[in-house]
Coordinates of C-alpha atoms in Angstrom, one line a residue:
M1 CA 11.8 -1.6 -119.6
K2 CA 10.3 -2.8 -122.9
K3 CA 6.6 -3.1 -123.0
K4 CA 3.6 -3.6 -125.3
E5 CA 0.1 -2.3 -124.8
Y6 CA -3.2 -4.0 -125.3
T7 CA -6.7 -2.6 -124.9
V8 CA -9.1 -4.8 -122.9
T9 CA -12.8 -4.1 -123.1
I10 CA -14.6 -5.0 -120.0
N11 CA -18.1 -3.9 -120.9
D12 CA -19.8 -1.2 -123.0
T13 CA -18.4 1.6 -121.0
T14 CA -15.1 0.3 -119.5
E15 CA -11.8 -0.3 -121.2
Y16 CA -8.4 -0.9 -119.6
T17 CA -4.9 -0.5 -121.1
L18 CA -3.0 -3.7 -120.3
Q19 CA 0.7 -3.7 -120.6
L20 CA 3.1 -6.6 -121.1
A21 CA 6.6 -6.1 -119.8
F22 CA 9.6 -7.7 -121.5
D23 CA 13.2 -8.3 -120.5
E24 CA 16.2 -7.1 -122.5
G25 CA 16.2 -10.3 -124.5
G26 CA 12.6 -9.8 -125.6
Q27 CA 11.1 -12.4 -123.3
P28 CA 7.7 -11.6 -121.7
L29 CA 7.9 -11.1 -118.0
Y30 CA 4.6 -10.0 -116.5
Y31 CA 1.5 -7.9 -117.1
F32 CA 0.5 -4.7 -115.4
S33 CA -2.1 -2.0 -115.7
N34 CA -2.3 1.5 -114.3
L35 CA -5.9 1.5 -113.3
F36 CA -8.4 4.3 -112.7
T37 CA -11.8 3.3 -111.4
P38 CA -14.6 5.3 -109.8
V39 CA -15.9 3.9 -106.5
C40 CA -19.4 5.3 -106.0
L41 CA -21.3 5.1 -102.7
T42 CA -23.7 7.1 -100.6
G43 CA -24.4 9.5 -103.5
E44 CA -20.8 10.4 -104.3
C45 CA -17.9 8.9 -106.3
K46 CA -14.3 8.9 -105.4
P47 CA -11.5 8.1 -107.9
V48 CA -9.2 5.1 -107.2
Y49 CA -5.8 5.1 -108.8
I50 CA -3.9 1.8 -108.4
N51 CA -1.5 -0.4 -110.3
F52 CA -2.1 -4.1 -110.7
Y53 CA 0.4 -6.8 -111.6
W54 CA -0.2 -10.3 -112.9
D55 CA 2.0 -13.1 -114.0
L56 CA 2.0 -14.3 -117.6
L57 CA -1.1 -16.5 -117.1
G58 CA -3.2 -13.8 -115.5
N59 CA -2.7 -14.8 -111.9
Y60 CA -2.8 -11.6 -109.8
T61 CA 0.4 -11.0 -107.8
R62 CA 0.5 -7.6 -106.2
F63 CA -0.5 -3.9 -106.3
D64 CA 1.1 -0.5 -105.8
F65 CA 0.1 3.1 -106.4
P66 CA 1.1 6.0 -108.5
K67 CA 3.0 8.6 -106.5
G68 CA 0.7 10.3 -104.0
A69 CA -2.3 8.0 -104.5
V70 CA -3.9 6.3 -101.5
L71 CA -7.1 4.4 -100.7
T72 CA -9.6 5.7 -98.3
R73 CA -12.6 4.4 -96.4
M74 CA -16.1 5.6 -96.7
D75 CA -15.5 8.3 -94.1
H76 CA -12.5 9.5 -96.2
K77 CA -10.0 8.2 -93.6
P78 CA -7.0 6.8 -95.4
F79 CA -6.2 3.1 -95.2
K80 CA -3.9 2.0 -92.4
P81 CA -0.9 -0.3 -93.2
E82 CA -2.9 -3.3 -91.9
D83 CA -5.7 -2.4 -94.3
Y84 CA -3.3 -2.6 -97.3
E85 CA -2.1 -6.0 -96.0
K86 CA -5.6 -7.2 -95.8
L87 CA -6.4 -5.9 -99.2
Q88 CA -3.5 -7.9 -100.6
D89 CA -4.8 -11.0 -99.0
I90 CA -8.3 -10.3 -100.4
L91 CA -7.0 -9.8 -103.9
A92 CA -4.8 -12.8 -103.8
N93 CA -7.6 -15.1 -102.8
T94 CA -8.9 -16.6 -106.1
H95 CA -11.6 -18.4 -104.2
S96 CA -13.0 -15.4 -102.5
L97 CA -16.8 -15.3 -101.7
L98 CA -16.8 -12.0 -103.7
K99 CA -16.6 -14.2 -106.8
D100 CA -20.3 -15.1 -106.6
V101 CA -21.6 -11.8 -105.2
S102 CA -23.4 -9.3 -107.4
M103 CA -23.5 -5.6 -107.0
E104 CA -27.1 -5.7 -106.1
D105 CA -26.3 -8.0 -103.1
L106 CA -24.3 -5.1 -101.6
V107 CA -27.1 -2.6 -101.8
G108 CA -29.1 -1.9 -98.7
K109 CA -32.8 -2.9 -98.9
G110 CA -35.0 0.1 -99.6
T111 CA -32.2 2.4 -100.7
E112 CA -30.2 2.9 -103.9
N113 CA -27.0 3.6 -102.0
L114 CA -24.4 1.0 -101.6
A115 CA -23.8 -0.1 -98.0
D116 CA -20.1 0.2 -97.6
S117 CA -20.0 -1.0 -94.0
V118 CA -20.5 -4.5 -92.8
D119 CA -22.4 -3.0 -89.9
A120 CA -24.9 -1.4 -92.1
K121 CA -28.3 -3.1 -92.5
A122 CA -27.6 -4.5 -96.0
G123 CA -28.9 -8.0 -95.6
A124 CA -27.4 -11.4 -95.2
T125 CA -25.0 -11.3 -98.1
L126 CA -22.9 -8.5 -96.7
K127 CA -22.6 -10.3 -93.4
T128 CA -21.5 -13.4 -95.2
V129 CA -18.6 -11.6 -96.9
K130 CA -17.6 -9.8 -93.8
N131 CA -14.2 -11.5 -93.6
E132 CA -13.6 -11.0 -97.3
V133 CA -13.7 -7.2 -97.2
I134 CA -12.5 -4.2 -95.3
D135 CA -15.1 -2.4 -93.3
G136 CA -15.8 1.0 -94.7
A137 CA -14.4 -0.1 -98.0
V138 CA -16.6 -2.9 -99.1
Y139 CA -17.3 -1.6 -102.6
T140 CA -13.6 -0.8 -103.1
C141 CA -12.7 -4.4 -102.2
Y142 CA -15.5 -5.7 -104.4
T143 CA -14.5 -3.5 -107.4
L144 CA -10.8 -4.2 -107.2
W145 CA -11.2 -8.0 -106.8
H146 CA -13.4 -8.2 -109.9
I147 CA -10.9 -6.2 -111.9
A148 CA -8.0 -8.5 -110.7
H149 CA -9.9 -11.7 -111.5
G150 CA -12.2 -10.6 -114.3
K151 CA -12.3 -10.6 -118.0
V152 CA -8.7 -9.3 -118.2
V153 CA -7.4 -12.7 -117.1
T154 CA -8.8 -14.5 -120.2
E155 CA -7.2 -11.8 -122.4
M156 CA -3.8 -12.3 -120.7
Q157 CA -4.0 -16.0 -121.2
R158 CA -4.8 -15.5 -124.9
I159 CA -1.9 -13.1 -125.4
T160 CA 0.6 -15.3 -123.7
E161 CA -0.5 -18.2 -125.9
T162 CA 0.7 -16.2 -128.9
F163 CA 4.2 -16.0 -127.4
K164 CA 4.4 -19.8 -126.9
N165 CA 7.7 -21.2 -128.2
E166 CA 10.3 -23.7 -127.1
A167 CA 12.2 -21.1 -125.0
L168 CA 9.0 -20.1 -123.1
L169 CA 8.1 -23.7 -122.5
H170 CA 11.5 -24.6 -121.2
R171 CA 11.4 -21.5 -118.9
F172 CA 7.9 -22.3 -117.6
L173 CA 8.8 -25.9 -116.9
T174 CA 11.8 -24.9 -114.8
D175 CA 10.1 -22.0 -113.1
N176 CA 9.1 -21.9 -109.4
N177 CA 5.6 -20.7 -110.4
H178 CA 3.5 -23.9 -110.4
H179 CA 0.9 -22.2 -112.7
Y180 CA 3.6 -22.0 -115.3
Q181 CA 4.7 -25.6 -114.8
Y182 CA 1.1 -27.0 -115.2
W183 CA 0.5 -24.8 -118.3
A184 CA 3.8 -26.0 -120.0
M185 CA 3.3 -29.6 -119.1
E186 CA 0.0 -29.7 -120.8
R187 CA 1.7 -28.4 -123.9
V188 CA 4.7 -30.7 -124.0
M189 CA 2.7 -33.9 -123.4
N190 CA 0.1 -35.3 -125.8
T191 CA -3.1 -36.9 -124.6
E192 CA -1.4 -40.2 -124.2
G193 CA 1.3 -38.6 -121.9
I194 CA 4.1 -38.9 -124.5
V195 CA 6.6 -36.1 -123.7
A196 CA 8.2 -34.3 -126.6
L197 CA 11.9 -35.3 -126.8
D198 CA 13.3 -31.8 -126.3
F199 CA 11.4 -31.4 -123.0
Q200 CA 12.1 -34.8 -121.3
S201 CA 14.9 -33.5 -119.1
D202 CA 12.7 -30.6 -118.0
M203 CA 10.0 -33.1 -117.0
Q204 CA 12.6 -34.9 -114.9
Q205 CA 13.4 -31.6 -113.2
V206 CA 9.7 -31.1 -112.4
I207 CA 9.5 -34.6 -110.8
R208 CA 12.6 -33.8 -108.7
G209 CA 11.5 -30.3 -107.9
R210 CA 10.3 -28.9 -104.6
N211 CA 6.6 -28.8 -105.5
I212 CA 5.1 -32.2 -104.7
F213 CA 1.9 -31.3 -106.5
T214 CA 3.5 -30.6 -109.9
A215 CA 5.8 -33.6 -109.4
R216 CA 2.7 -35.8 -108.7
F217 CA 0.9 -34.4 -111.7
A218 CA 3.9 -35.2 -114.0
L219 CA 4.2 -38.7 -112.7
Q220 CA 0.5 -39.4 -113.1
K221 CA 0.3 -38.0 -116.6
I222 CA 3.6 -39.3 -118.1
N223 CA 3.2 -42.4 -120.3
V224 CA 4.9 -45.5 -119.0
A225 CA 7.1 -45.5 -122.1
F226 CA 9.0 -42.6 -120.5
F227 CA 10.4 -45.1 -117.9
A228 CA 10.9 -48.0 -120.3
D229 CA 14.7 -48.3 -120.2
N230 CA 16.8 -49.2 -117.3
A231 CA 18.6 -45.9 -117.1
R232 CA 15.4 -44.0 -116.6
Q233 CA 14.1 -46.5 -114.1
Q234 CA 17.3 -46.2 -112.1
W235 CA 16.8 -42.4 -112.2
L236 CA 13.3 -42.9 -110.8
W237 CA 14.6 -45.2 -108.1
E238 CA 17.2 -42.7 -107.0
T239 CA 14.5 -40.1 -107.0
Y240 CA 12.4 -42.4 -104.7
Q241 CA 15.3 -42.8 -102.3
S242 CA 15.9 -39.1 -101.9
A243 CA 12.2 -38.0 -102.0
G244 CA 10.0 -37.0 -99.1
Y245 CA 7.5 -39.6 -98.0
P246 CA 4.4 -38.3 -99.8
L247 CA 6.3 -38.3 -103.2
Q248 CA 7.7 -41.7 -102.4
L249 CA 4.2 -43.2 -102.4
V250 CA 3.4 -41.5 -105.7
I251 CA 6.5 -42.9 -107.3
L252 CA 5.7 -46.4 -106.0
K253 CA 2.2 -46.2 -107.4
K254 CA 3.8 -45.2 -110.8
M255 CA 6.2 -48.1 -110.6
A256 CA 3.2 -50.5 -110.3
T257 CA 2.2 -49.5 -113.8
L258 CA 5.7 -50.0 -115.3
P259 CA 7.2 -53.1 -116.9
L260 CA 10.3 -53.2 -114.6
T261 CA 13.7 -54.4 -115.8
N262 CA 15.2 -57.3 -114.0
T263 CA 17.7 -55.0 -112.3
M264 CA 14.9 -52.7 -111.1
A265 CA 12.7 -55.6 -109.9
E266 CA 15.6 -57.0 -107.9
Q267 CA 16.2 -53.6 -106.2
V268 CA 12.5 -53.3 -105.4
A269 CA 12.6 -56.8 -103.8
Q270 CA 15.6 -55.9 -101.7
Q271 CA 13.9 -52.8 -100.5
I272 CA 10.8 -54.5 -99.0
G273 CA 12.4 -55.5 -95.7
K274 CA 13.7 -51.9 -95.2
S275 CA 10.3 -50.3 -95.7
N276 CA 7.2 -49.6 -93.5
Q277 CA 3.9 -51.4 -94.1
E278 CA 2.6 -48.9 -96.7
Q279 CA 5.8 -48.7 -98.7
G280 CA 6.3 -52.4 -98.6
S281 CA 2.8 -53.2 -99.8
L282 CA 3.3 -50.8 -102.7
L283 CA 6.7 -52.4 -103.5
L284 CA 5.1 -55.8 -103.6
K285 CA 2.3 -54.5 -105.8
A286 CA 4.9 -53.3 -108.3
L287 CA 6.4 -56.8 -108.4
A288 CA 3.0 -58.5 -108.5
T289 CA 2.0 -56.6 -111.6
Q290 CA 5.1 -57.8 -113.6
P291 CA 4.4 -60.5 -116.2
K292 CA 7.6 -62.3 -115.2
L293 CA 10.2 -62.1 -112.3
S294 CA 13.7 -63.4 -112.6
E295 CA 14.9 -66.4 -110.5
Q296 CA 17.1 -64.1 -108.5
T297 CA 14.2 -61.8 -107.6
L298 CA 12.1 -64.8 -106.6
L299 CA 14.9 -66.0 -104.3
T300 CA 15.2 -62.5 -102.8
L301 CA 11.5 -62.6 -102.0
A302 CA 11.6 -66.1 -100.6
D303 CA 14.4 -65.0 -98.3
Q304 CA 12.0 -62.5 -96.7
L305 CA 9.3 -65.0 -95.9
A306 CA 10.5 -64.8 -92.3
N307 CA 9.5 -61.1 -92.2
E308 CA 6.3 -61.1 -90.3
N309 CA 5.2 -57.7 -91.7
F310 CA 5.2 -58.9 -95.3
A311 CA 5.3 -62.7 -95.3
A312 CA 1.7 -63.2 -96.2
E313 CA 1.9 -60.8 -99.2
I314 CA 5.3 -62.2 -100.3
Y315 CA 3.8 -65.7 -100.2
R316 CA 0.9 -64.7 -102.4
V317 CA 3.3 -63.2 -105.0
L318 CA 5.5 -66.3 -105.0
E319 CA 2.6 -68.7 -105.2
A320 CA 1.1 -66.9 -108.2
R321 CA 4.5 -67.4 -110.0
Q322 CA 4.6 -71.2 -109.3
P323 CA 8.5 -71.0 -109.1
K324 CA 10.5 -74.0 -110.2
N325 CA 13.6 -73.1 -108.3
Q326 CA 13.9 -75.8 -105.6
T327 CA 15.3 -73.4 -103.0
V328 CA 12.3 -71.1 -103.4
Q329 CA 10.0 -74.1 -103.2
K330 CA 11.5 -75.3 -100.0
K331 CA 11.2 -71.8 -98.4
I332 CA 7.5 -71.7 -99.5
V333 CA 6.9 -75.1 -97.9
K334 CA 8.7 -74.1 -94.7
F335 CA 6.5 -70.9 -94.6
K336 CA 3.3 -73.0 -95.0
Q337 CA 4.5 -75.3 -92.1
T338 CA 4.8 -72.3 -89.8
L339 CA 1.2 -71.4 -90.6
H340 CA -0.1 -75.0 -90.2
P341 CA 2.5 -76.9 -88.1
N342 CA 0.2 -80.0 -87.8
N343 CA 0.1 -80.4 -91.6
K344 CA 2.9 -82.5 -93.1

C-alpha cells in the first residue's frame, strides 16, 4: 500500500510518525500510526506498542497490535478479550470523561505514584471515571485516549485539507461516513447555502440518503433557490412521499420556505386530507406562506372544509386570500353556517 509519512510533535519530548495510506489511484484512504508509549506507574514503566487508525478527518476508528504485542494490567496480567472490547468502546467515545481529566487527578493523595486501580484511594475523580476505564489499567486507558483524540487530530485535518479537490469532495458527499458528508457540504455550499453546480446531484443523494441527520442538515442549509424550478420541487415531493416520518416533517418545514409552483401547490393541497394532524398543519403552512394560490388550489382547499381535522385551518387560509371564485365563496359561507347555524 502506498503511504506518506508525517511527523507530529505532541510536546517538547514526544513525537509520533503519522502515516497516510493511499489507494492504487493515489486517493487518500485513512491515517495510521505505529505507536510506542511508556506507561509509568508504581515506580516502574512498561512499554505499550499499539497501532491506531483514524479516518481522513482524524476520527479514531480502531486499533490493533504489532505481532506479539499485548496490553497488560498493573499486576502484569494480560488483557482479556472483554478488556480489549471495552478499550475499543473507551477509545471510540469522543465525549469520554477522560477528556477533562488531568494526570494529577489520577495521582493518589500523598503519593507520587499513579493509582491505576479504581479501588485505590485516589480521590473523587478516579471514582467518577470508573466506567470510562479498565480497572488495573487506568493510566493505559488515559494515555491511549489522549493520543487517539489529541493534537494529532488537528494535524490530520490540516493534512486532509491539502488534498481537497473535486474528486475528494464528490467521494465524501456520497460516503457512508457522516463526518465526511458534513465536511464536504460545508465546502460545496457558500454562506448563503448556494450549492456549487457540479455538486448539486451529490446533495440530492445526501437528502435521499440513509442518514436523517445529514439529510436534515442539507435541507436546512440549502438555499431556497435550489428548489426554484418545478422539476426540483417534484423531486422533493417524491422524496417526501418515500421518506421516513421524521424526514417528512423536515421536508415540509423546508417547503414552507419555498415559493411553490402552481403544480406543486395543488399537490400539497390534495395531500392534506390524506395526512395526520402534524403533517396536515405543515402542508397548510406551506400553502399559507405563498404570495398567491391558483384558483384550482383554492377549490381543492374549499372541497376539504368538511374535513373536521383541518377545516378551521383551511378556512383561515381561504379567508386570507379573499377568493373571488363563487364556488369557493359558497363553500366558505356553508362552512360558516355549520359553525353558527343561527346566523343567516
